[in-house]
């Protein structure tokens, strides 16, 4: 471990998230260099009457990281500890960003089975909110967790393994925890042999993609599409595992597709939408005219993740997969009927059911519908109206993306809600790791309720 050159706790500067819309000034910022130092920070916080909030790379849109207590940042606990290519089991420190983890795995001939759109999150931060990619047969990231070490409110560190007793139950809860059980310091992950993906990106009629979503999701390893409000053309992305050699886009083409269109073009259209929100239909349709067919083959982590430079805010709902077409059509009709000033596309994905109590795919095959809004523009009325649609489809909000739910509205949507609350009672009964967000979405700490 690198020797510390700066004190690991300090007066905290103002913190803000990636989107720049959540801010806080913690009493103390702790960046421990060891698990032991972390447990001392936690013990001191408890003695001083502060709460403790772990933070990753701040890519959540909700106030999940906001605290006036002690903010714990694990940037100095961010190494790959061990990787066994024969079993695929790897041990990683919790603060490691996904892009570094994926590069390190690749050197060992390994990869994550599935990934989301970006790779800037820390592994623990991504897991804590149930981060997912797409793939009807693949589960979200948290399903790969087979063990972890977690620093608890009582100053101890507990090792959780996937056995059939209490430890296994606590591990299931810790896989998607919102940081509400303790600070995870290390994770054991089941990875897969490194693989390549061939990705075909192409404009197609929106109605074909809505009507054919289930067939497309079944036919491809990783399928998703972007629906552009007010437009009849959508952008389809189909990625499949292949033994073909890497064939990335030529540099000039990559610049056009990934930089010029996906970032600079999106920024320009978003600015136009901001200046003239009533022109959103024309702007959105103009955007679809720039879409083109592109095919690339590369190592999986280079295909899954892309760069997102345009700042936006987002709401995403997980719904029973069979309802995706109906729900999406309702969202598109809402936008058109109310002529909402939005030009950002709506993202549609799918994952398989899993068994983490707070996973948004817990116990059911899932489709995801994500709506976005350019950062300077008003989002709340739009997101609330979309949320009302998702409520009718038994929707579960992404824990890291904006929503307006409370513990009372969420509890009936999670069959294993009580299993998570039991883990909370066991590991953090007095709510040392509870902030306002956790209180809103999971309820007060168990001891307070008792
Ligand atoms: C541009 C962009 C693209 C995105 N794409 C996707 C996507 O494709 N799919 C998807 O599902 N999500 C996506 N997200 C959402 C993102 O993956 C999640 O919000 C994720 O939780 C962010 O990880 P982070 O490291 O930034 O964690 P933060 O946002 O900093 O923290 C998230 C949560 O993790 C907890 N936490 C952090 N570290 C620890 C720890 N050591 N122990 C316990 N708890 C901890 C925090 O307390 C907090 O509750 C995207 C976000 C952005 C901004």
XYZ file of C-alpha atoms and ligand atoms in Angstrom:
503
model
C 0.000 0.000 0.000
C 1.292 3.497 -0.844
C 2.476 5.331 2.258
C 0.241 8.270 3.099
C 1.693 11.653 2.223
C -1.327 13.653 3.352
C -3.481 13.240 6.450
C -6.272 10.802 5.708
C -8.914 12.922 7.441
C -9.387 16.620 6.888
C -11.809 19.511 6.869
C -13.999 18.677 3.918
C -14.434 20.914 0.898
C -17.874 21.133 -0.696
C -18.676 17.894 -2.499
C -20.872 17.645 -5.582
C -21.964 14.785 -7.790
C -21.142 14.185 -11.489
C -24.221 16.077 -12.652
C -23.343 19.010 -10.348
C -26.830 19.043 -8.810
C -26.216 17.399 -5.406
C -23.932 19.215 -2.957
C -22.832 18.888 0.644
C -20.147 19.999 3.044
C -19.304 17.073 5.305
C -17.895 17.764 8.790
C -14.989 15.467 8.039
C -13.608 13.972 4.838
C -11.795 10.684 5.453
C -9.641 9.001 2.829
C -8.194 6.067 4.770
C -5.118 4.164 3.586
C -5.994 0.957 5.408
C -8.977 -0.948 6.769
C -7.655 -0.318 10.275
C -7.577 3.427 9.693
C -11.138 3.203 8.346
C -12.400 1.450 11.492
C -10.777 4.191 13.615
C -12.553 6.839 11.521
C -15.863 5.027 12.024
C -15.309 4.689 15.780
C -14.396 8.396 16.119
C -17.479 9.377 14.096
C -19.710 7.332 16.417
C -18.108 8.927 19.502
C -18.581 12.424 18.052
C -22.235 11.768 17.205
C -21.645 12.004 13.448
C -23.135 9.712 10.856
C -20.891 8.113 8.207
C -21.485 8.043 4.452
C -19.282 6.163 2.001
C -18.888 7.847 -1.380
C -17.685 6.384 -4.677
C -17.033 8.528 -7.733
C -20.228 10.577 -7.290
C -22.055 9.305 -10.381
C -25.415 8.909 -8.654
C -28.081 11.467 -9.456
C -29.876 11.070 -6.114
C -28.762 12.561 -2.791
C -27.507 9.128 -1.716
C -24.012 10.479 -0.928
C -25.091 13.761 0.675
C -24.003 14.129 4.307
C -23.097 16.701 6.921
C -21.349 13.957 8.903
C -18.248 11.999 7.947
C -17.725 11.288 4.270
C -15.562 8.241 3.577
C -13.804 8.085 0.227
C -11.906 4.856 -0.521
C -9.715 6.198 -3.345
C -6.621 4.903 -1.512
C -8.144 1.421 -1.173
C -8.427 0.788 -4.884
C -6.225 -2.156 -5.901
C -6.820 -5.562 -7.410
C -5.650 -7.868 -4.610
C -5.846 -11.244 -6.280
C -7.101 -12.807 -9.524
C -7.385 -16.519 -10.221
C -7.800 -17.076 -13.990
C -8.732 -20.740 -13.507
C -11.746 -20.107 -11.250
C -12.454 -16.523 -12.357
C -12.565 -15.435 -8.718
C -10.990 -12.041 -8.031
C -10.545 -10.010 -4.890
C -10.656 -6.253 -5.282
C -10.569 -3.259 -2.971
C -13.860 -1.399 -2.891
C -12.639 1.989 -4.152
C -11.288 0.703 -7.466
C -12.908 2.398 -10.480
C -14.476 0.007 -12.988
C -12.255 1.149 -15.869
C -9.099 0.261 -13.914
C -10.633 -2.996 -12.722
C -11.584 -4.004 -16.276
C -8.096 -3.216 -17.598
C -6.540 -5.249 -14.772
C -8.923 -8.161 -15.346
C -8.100 -8.117 -19.048
C -4.414 -8.607 -18.240
C -5.400 -11.784 -16.360
C -7.567 -12.997 -19.269
C -10.768 -12.162 -17.361
C -13.730 -9.799 -17.707
C -16.954 -8.728 -16.033
C -19.839 -10.702 -17.511
C -21.885 -7.558 -18.175
C -21.426 -3.809 -17.725
C -23.378 -0.564 -17.897
C -22.862 2.368 -20.243
C -19.914 3.934 -18.472
C -16.979 2.679 -16.400
C -16.103 5.686 -14.224
C -17.912 4.387 -11.109
C -16.103 2.636 -8.270
C -16.899 -1.050 -7.953
C -18.496 -0.613 -4.491
C -20.448 2.483 -5.574
C -21.771 0.760 -8.692
C -22.857 -2.302 -6.720
C -24.502 -0.297 -3.941
C -27.210 1.120 -6.252
C -27.742 -2.026 -8.349
C -25.925 -0.777 -11.452
C -26.780 -2.847 -14.520
C -26.143 -3.136 -18.224
C -28.383 -4.913 -20.686
C -28.817 -8.570 -21.648
C -31.953 -10.636 -21.159
C -29.920 -13.630 -19.943
C -27.480 -11.632 -17.811
C -27.977 -10.226 -14.345
C -26.815 -6.905 -12.949
C -23.299 -6.365 -11.584
C -24.231 -7.265 -8.005
C -25.000 -10.883 -8.982
C -21.241 -11.422 -9.404
C -20.489 -10.708 -5.734
C -19.581 -13.917 -3.894
C -18.007 -12.376 -0.807
C -17.113 -9.093 0.848
C -15.524 -7.440 3.845
C -17.567 -4.719 5.492
C -16.557 -2.224 8.197
C -19.398 -1.921 10.700
C -20.768 0.634 13.141
C -19.314 -1.252 16.136
C -15.767 -0.753 14.828
C -15.328 -4.341 13.625
C -14.817 -5.667 10.108
C -16.953 -8.635 9.100
C -16.204 -11.081 6.306
C -19.389 -12.153 4.508
C -19.390 -15.298 2.399
C -22.008 -17.016 0.264
C -22.829 -19.800 2.729
C -26.265 -21.035 3.679
C -26.368 -19.377 7.115
C -26.525 -15.819 8.440
C -23.376 -14.778 6.589
C -24.936 -15.758 3.251
C -28.139 -13.852 4.070
C -26.159 -10.749 5.029
C -24.096 -11.039 1.849
C -27.262 -11.104 -0.270
C -28.330 -7.861 1.409
C -24.856 -6.311 1.089
C -24.782 -6.888 -2.678
C -27.108 -3.880 -3.181
C -26.899 -1.926 0.076
C -27.113 1.838 -0.659
C -24.207 2.116 1.778
C -26.736 1.575 4.563
C -25.117 -1.453 6.209
C -21.497 -0.321 6.574
C -18.472 0.547 4.461
C -17.513 -2.291 2.127
C -13.731 -2.514 1.918
C -13.131 -5.561 -0.282
C -15.173 -7.644 -2.692
C -14.767 -11.132 -4.074
C -16.237 -11.267 -7.559
C -16.996 -14.097 -9.930
C -15.675 -12.998 -13.312
C -15.683 -14.794 -16.684
C -12.969 -15.522 -19.267
C -12.209 -12.414 -21.333
C -14.410 -12.178 -24.436
C -14.978 -9.974 -27.447
C -18.194 -8.335 -28.562
C -19.417 -7.420 -32.029
C -21.690 -4.420 -31.731
C -24.065 -3.261 -34.449
C -25.513 0.199 -33.985
C -28.187 1.252 -36.496
C -31.239 3.466 -36.926
C -34.472 1.490 -37.218
C -38.196 2.281 -37.091
C -39.231 2.853 -33.486
C -42.399 0.758 -33.770
C -40.374 -2.258 -34.997
C -38.118 -2.043 -31.943
C -40.969 -1.637 -29.470
C -42.981 -4.493 -30.997
C -39.907 -6.692 -31.491
C -38.120 -5.940 -28.212
C -38.591 -9.375 -26.655
C -37.386 -11.198 -29.801
C -34.421 -8.842 -30.180
C -33.482 -9.194 -26.502
C -33.674 -12.989 -26.849
C -31.708 -13.040 -30.115
C -28.763 -10.933 -28.919
C -26.514 -11.226 -25.880
C -26.834 -7.522 -25.066
C -29.660 -5.592 -26.705
C -30.885 -2.033 -26.113
C -32.344 0.908 -28.006
C -32.751 4.664 -27.738
C -36.204 6.087 -28.465
C -36.093 9.743 -29.496
C -39.123 11.729 -28.293
C -41.348 12.953 -31.152
C -39.435 10.850 -33.727
C -40.308 7.655 -35.579
C -36.709 6.493 -35.875
C -34.851 4.885 -32.964
C -31.235 3.803 -32.489
C -30.739 0.057 -32.013
C -27.664 -1.485 -30.326
C -27.096 -5.246 -30.606
C -23.919 -6.758 -29.121
C -22.962 -10.416 -29.382
C -20.050 -12.493 -28.194
C -17.700 -13.403 -31.041
C -14.390 -15.135 -31.731
C -13.636 -12.649 -34.508
C -10.475 -10.583 -34.037
C -10.848 -6.999 -32.793
C -12.049 -4.624 -35.522
C -12.656 -1.302 -33.801
C -14.052 1.611 -35.768
C -11.381 3.474 -37.761
C -10.133 6.466 -35.757
C -11.881 9.057 -37.886
C -15.167 7.132 -37.738
C -14.889 6.631 -33.987
C -14.411 10.388 -33.662
C -17.525 11.022 -35.744
C -19.725 8.461 -33.939
C -18.473 8.613 -30.330
C -17.276 12.206 -30.121
C -18.916 14.365 -32.775
C -22.408 12.853 -32.673
C -22.688 11.223 -29.211
C -21.113 14.142 -27.314
C -20.623 17.376 -29.324
C -23.757 16.892 -31.402
C -25.811 15.922 -28.360
C -24.487 19.025 -26.549
C -25.419 21.291 -29.470
C -28.917 19.804 -29.834
C -29.407 19.975 -26.044
C -28.408 23.647 -26.018
C -30.816 24.297 -28.877
C -33.548 22.548 -26.881
C -32.723 24.691 -23.890
C -32.947 27.936 -25.858
C -36.139 26.862 -27.658
C -37.885 24.102 -25.674
C -40.988 24.419 -27.870
C -38.839 23.339 -30.816
C -38.008 20.024 -29.064
C -39.959 17.945 -31.649
C -38.003 19.403 -34.590
C -34.690 19.155 -32.706
C -35.262 15.553 -31.671
C -36.243 14.541 -35.211
C -33.212 16.368 -36.629
C -31.006 14.350 -34.295
C -32.318 11.078 -35.703
C -31.302 12.166 -39.208
C -27.637 12.032 -38.119
C -27.841 8.393 -37.047
C -25.968 5.827 -39.106
C -25.083 2.121 -39.134
C -21.744 1.235 -37.551
C -20.221 -2.111 -36.660
C -17.309 -2.659 -34.295
C -15.662 -5.654 -32.649
C -13.479 -5.278 -29.583
C -12.699 -6.585 -26.100
C -15.907 -6.503 -24.066
C -14.994 -3.669 -21.692
C -14.135 -1.402 -24.648
C -17.518 -2.076 -26.233
C -19.729 -1.859 -23.135
C -18.496 1.502 -21.867
C -18.561 4.860 -23.593
C -17.685 8.421 -22.674
C -20.452 10.762 -21.489
C -19.446 14.416 -21.514
C -22.837 16.118 -21.762
C -24.164 16.594 -18.236
C -27.709 15.357 -17.696
C -29.932 14.155 -14.909
C -31.779 10.864 -15.103
C -34.616 8.737 -13.782
C -34.726 5.007 -14.559
C -37.409 2.470 -13.726
C -37.238 -1.310 -13.610
C -40.542 -2.904 -14.616
C -41.721 -6.465 -15.287
C -40.262 -7.161 -18.724
C -43.566 -8.050 -20.383
C -44.843 -4.489 -19.776
C -42.024 -2.610 -21.509
C -43.818 -1.821 -24.776
C -46.958 -0.504 -23.093
C -45.011 1.579 -20.578
C -42.714 3.096 -23.210
C -45.644 4.027 -25.440
C -47.291 5.763 -22.476
C -44.115 7.767 -21.813
C -43.803 8.801 -25.471
C -47.483 9.784 -25.574
C -47.064 11.810 -22.373
C -44.179 13.751 -23.910
C -46.120 14.454 -27.097
C -49.440 15.261 -25.396
C -47.861 17.688 -22.933
C -45.284 18.841 -25.501
C -42.519 18.405 -22.946
C -39.286 20.173 -23.872
C -37.005 17.146 -23.929
C -34.557 16.162 -26.642
C -32.573 13.462 -24.797
C -33.352 9.929 -25.969
C -35.078 7.360 -23.750
C -32.975 4.251 -23.092
C -34.576 0.790 -23.058
C -32.715 -2.248 -21.667
C -33.319 -5.665 -20.073
C -31.688 -7.915 -17.483
C -32.433 -11.290 -15.928
C -33.924 -11.760 -12.460
C -31.581 -12.053 -9.467
C -31.902 -12.574 -5.728
C -30.376 -9.548 -3.977
C -33.258 -8.195 -1.841
C -32.831 -4.589 -3.027
C -31.793 -5.311 -6.603
C -34.216 -3.617 -8.980
C -34.394 -6.995 -10.773
C -34.995 -8.929 -7.554
C -37.158 -11.949 -8.340
C -38.293 -10.898 -11.815
C -37.037 -10.645 -15.403
C -36.780 -6.936 -15.924
C -36.876 -4.182 -18.523
C -35.525 -0.717 -17.791
C -36.827 2.574 -19.132
C -34.580 5.573 -18.488
C -35.519 9.209 -19.111
C -32.974 12.014 -19.116
C -32.954 15.784 -19.073
C -30.133 18.193 -19.949
C -28.745 19.606 -16.682
C -29.767 23.260 -16.927
C -33.333 22.377 -17.919
C -36.317 21.732 -15.609
C -36.798 18.014 -15.014
C -39.132 17.578 -12.056
C -42.576 17.849 -13.667
C -41.437 15.538 -16.505
C -39.929 12.945 -14.147
C -42.930 13.014 -11.798
C -45.291 12.384 -14.719
C -43.106 9.470 -15.922
C -42.984 8.125 -12.378
C -46.804 8.071 -12.250
C -46.733 5.818 -15.342
C -44.101 3.568 -13.779
C -46.152 3.312 -10.573
C -48.915 1.722 -12.624
C -46.401 -0.815 -13.963
C -45.114 -1.831 -10.516
C -41.888 0.072 -11.242
C -38.839 0.061 -9.017
C -36.588 3.125 -9.329
C -32.837 2.819 -9.838
C -31.408 3.682 -6.409
C -28.802 5.996 -7.920
C -31.161 7.860 -10.246
C -33.775 10.469 -9.439
C -37.131 9.378 -8.074
C -39.694 10.584 -5.550
C -40.530 7.332 -3.745
C -40.438 6.663 -0.010
C -40.001 3.530 2.105
C -43.809 3.300 2.326
C -44.267 3.222 -1.452
C -41.220 1.019 -2.094
C -41.683 -1.733 0.489
C -44.604 -3.456 -1.305
C -42.584 -3.554 -4.554
C -39.767 -5.674 -3.088
C -40.727 -9.220 -2.046
C -37.610 -9.442 0.125
C -37.833 -5.981 1.676
C -37.905 -7.509 5.164
C -34.729 -9.520 4.474
C -32.877 -6.264 3.861
C -34.367 -4.653 6.966
C -33.278 -7.701 8.994
C -29.710 -7.224 7.727
C -29.914 -3.549 8.682
C -31.086 -4.537 12.163
C -28.166 -6.935 12.478
C -25.399 -4.700 11.068
C -26.406 -1.076 11.732
C -29.329 -0.980 14.184
C -28.693 2.615 15.292
C -28.287 4.076 11.819
C -24.670 5.231 11.841
C -24.786 4.808 8.053
C -28.201 6.462 7.591
C -28.464 9.815 5.808
C -31.602 11.672 4.682
C -31.819 9.651 1.466
C -31.531 6.308 3.253
C -34.111 7.458 5.800
C -36.510 8.443 3.013
C -36.198 5.286 0.937
C -35.526 2.635 3.608
C -37.173 4.238 6.625
C -35.664 5.220 9.966
C -32.966 3.018 11.536
C -34.325 -0.122 13.229
C -33.586 1.036 16.810
C -35.461 4.289 16.228
C -38.474 2.389 14.937
C -38.416 0.002 17.882
C -23.123 9.218 -17.135
C -23.693 8.130 -16.270
C -23.990 6.901 -16.825
C -24.530 5.883 -16.022
N -24.827 4.672 -16.600
C -25.409 3.705 -15.857
C -25.743 2.450 -16.435
O -25.481 2.182 -17.611
N -26.383 1.536 -15.641
C -26.700 1.802 -14.345
O -27.313 0.951 -13.692
N -26.353 2.960 -13.761
C -25.715 3.906 -14.484
N -25.367 5.089 -13.892
C -25.594 5.242 -12.442
C -24.363 4.793 -11.644
O -23.871 3.561 -12.103
C -24.726 4.612 -10.163
O -25.329 5.762 -9.644
C -23.527 4.209 -9.315
O -23.993 3.915 -8.025
C -22.450 5.285 -9.237
O -21.261 4.748 -8.695
P -20.232 5.686 -7.921
O -18.948 4.959 -7.717
O -20.157 7.007 -8.553
O -20.950 5.773 -6.498
P -21.627 7.038 -5.745
O -22.635 7.638 -6.623
O -20.512 7.895 -5.253
O -22.305 6.275 -4.556
C -23.393 5.423 -4.797
C -23.771 4.657 -3.539
O -22.720 3.758 -3.207
C -22.451 3.828 -1.809
N -21.067 3.421 -1.626
C -19.975 3.933 -2.244
N -18.864 3.293 -1.803
C -19.274 2.373 -0.877
C -18.591 1.421 -0.058
N -17.267 1.293 -0.094
N -19.327 0.653 0.766
C -20.680 0.772 0.826
N -21.374 1.662 0.077
C -20.670 2.439 -0.770
C -22.737 5.292 -1.491
O -22.967 5.483 -0.104
C -23.981 5.531 -2.327
O -25.129 5.058 -1.623
C -24.789 6.113 -14.635
C -24.472 7.352 -14.081
C -23.938 8.355 -14.879
C -23.587 9.696 -14.261
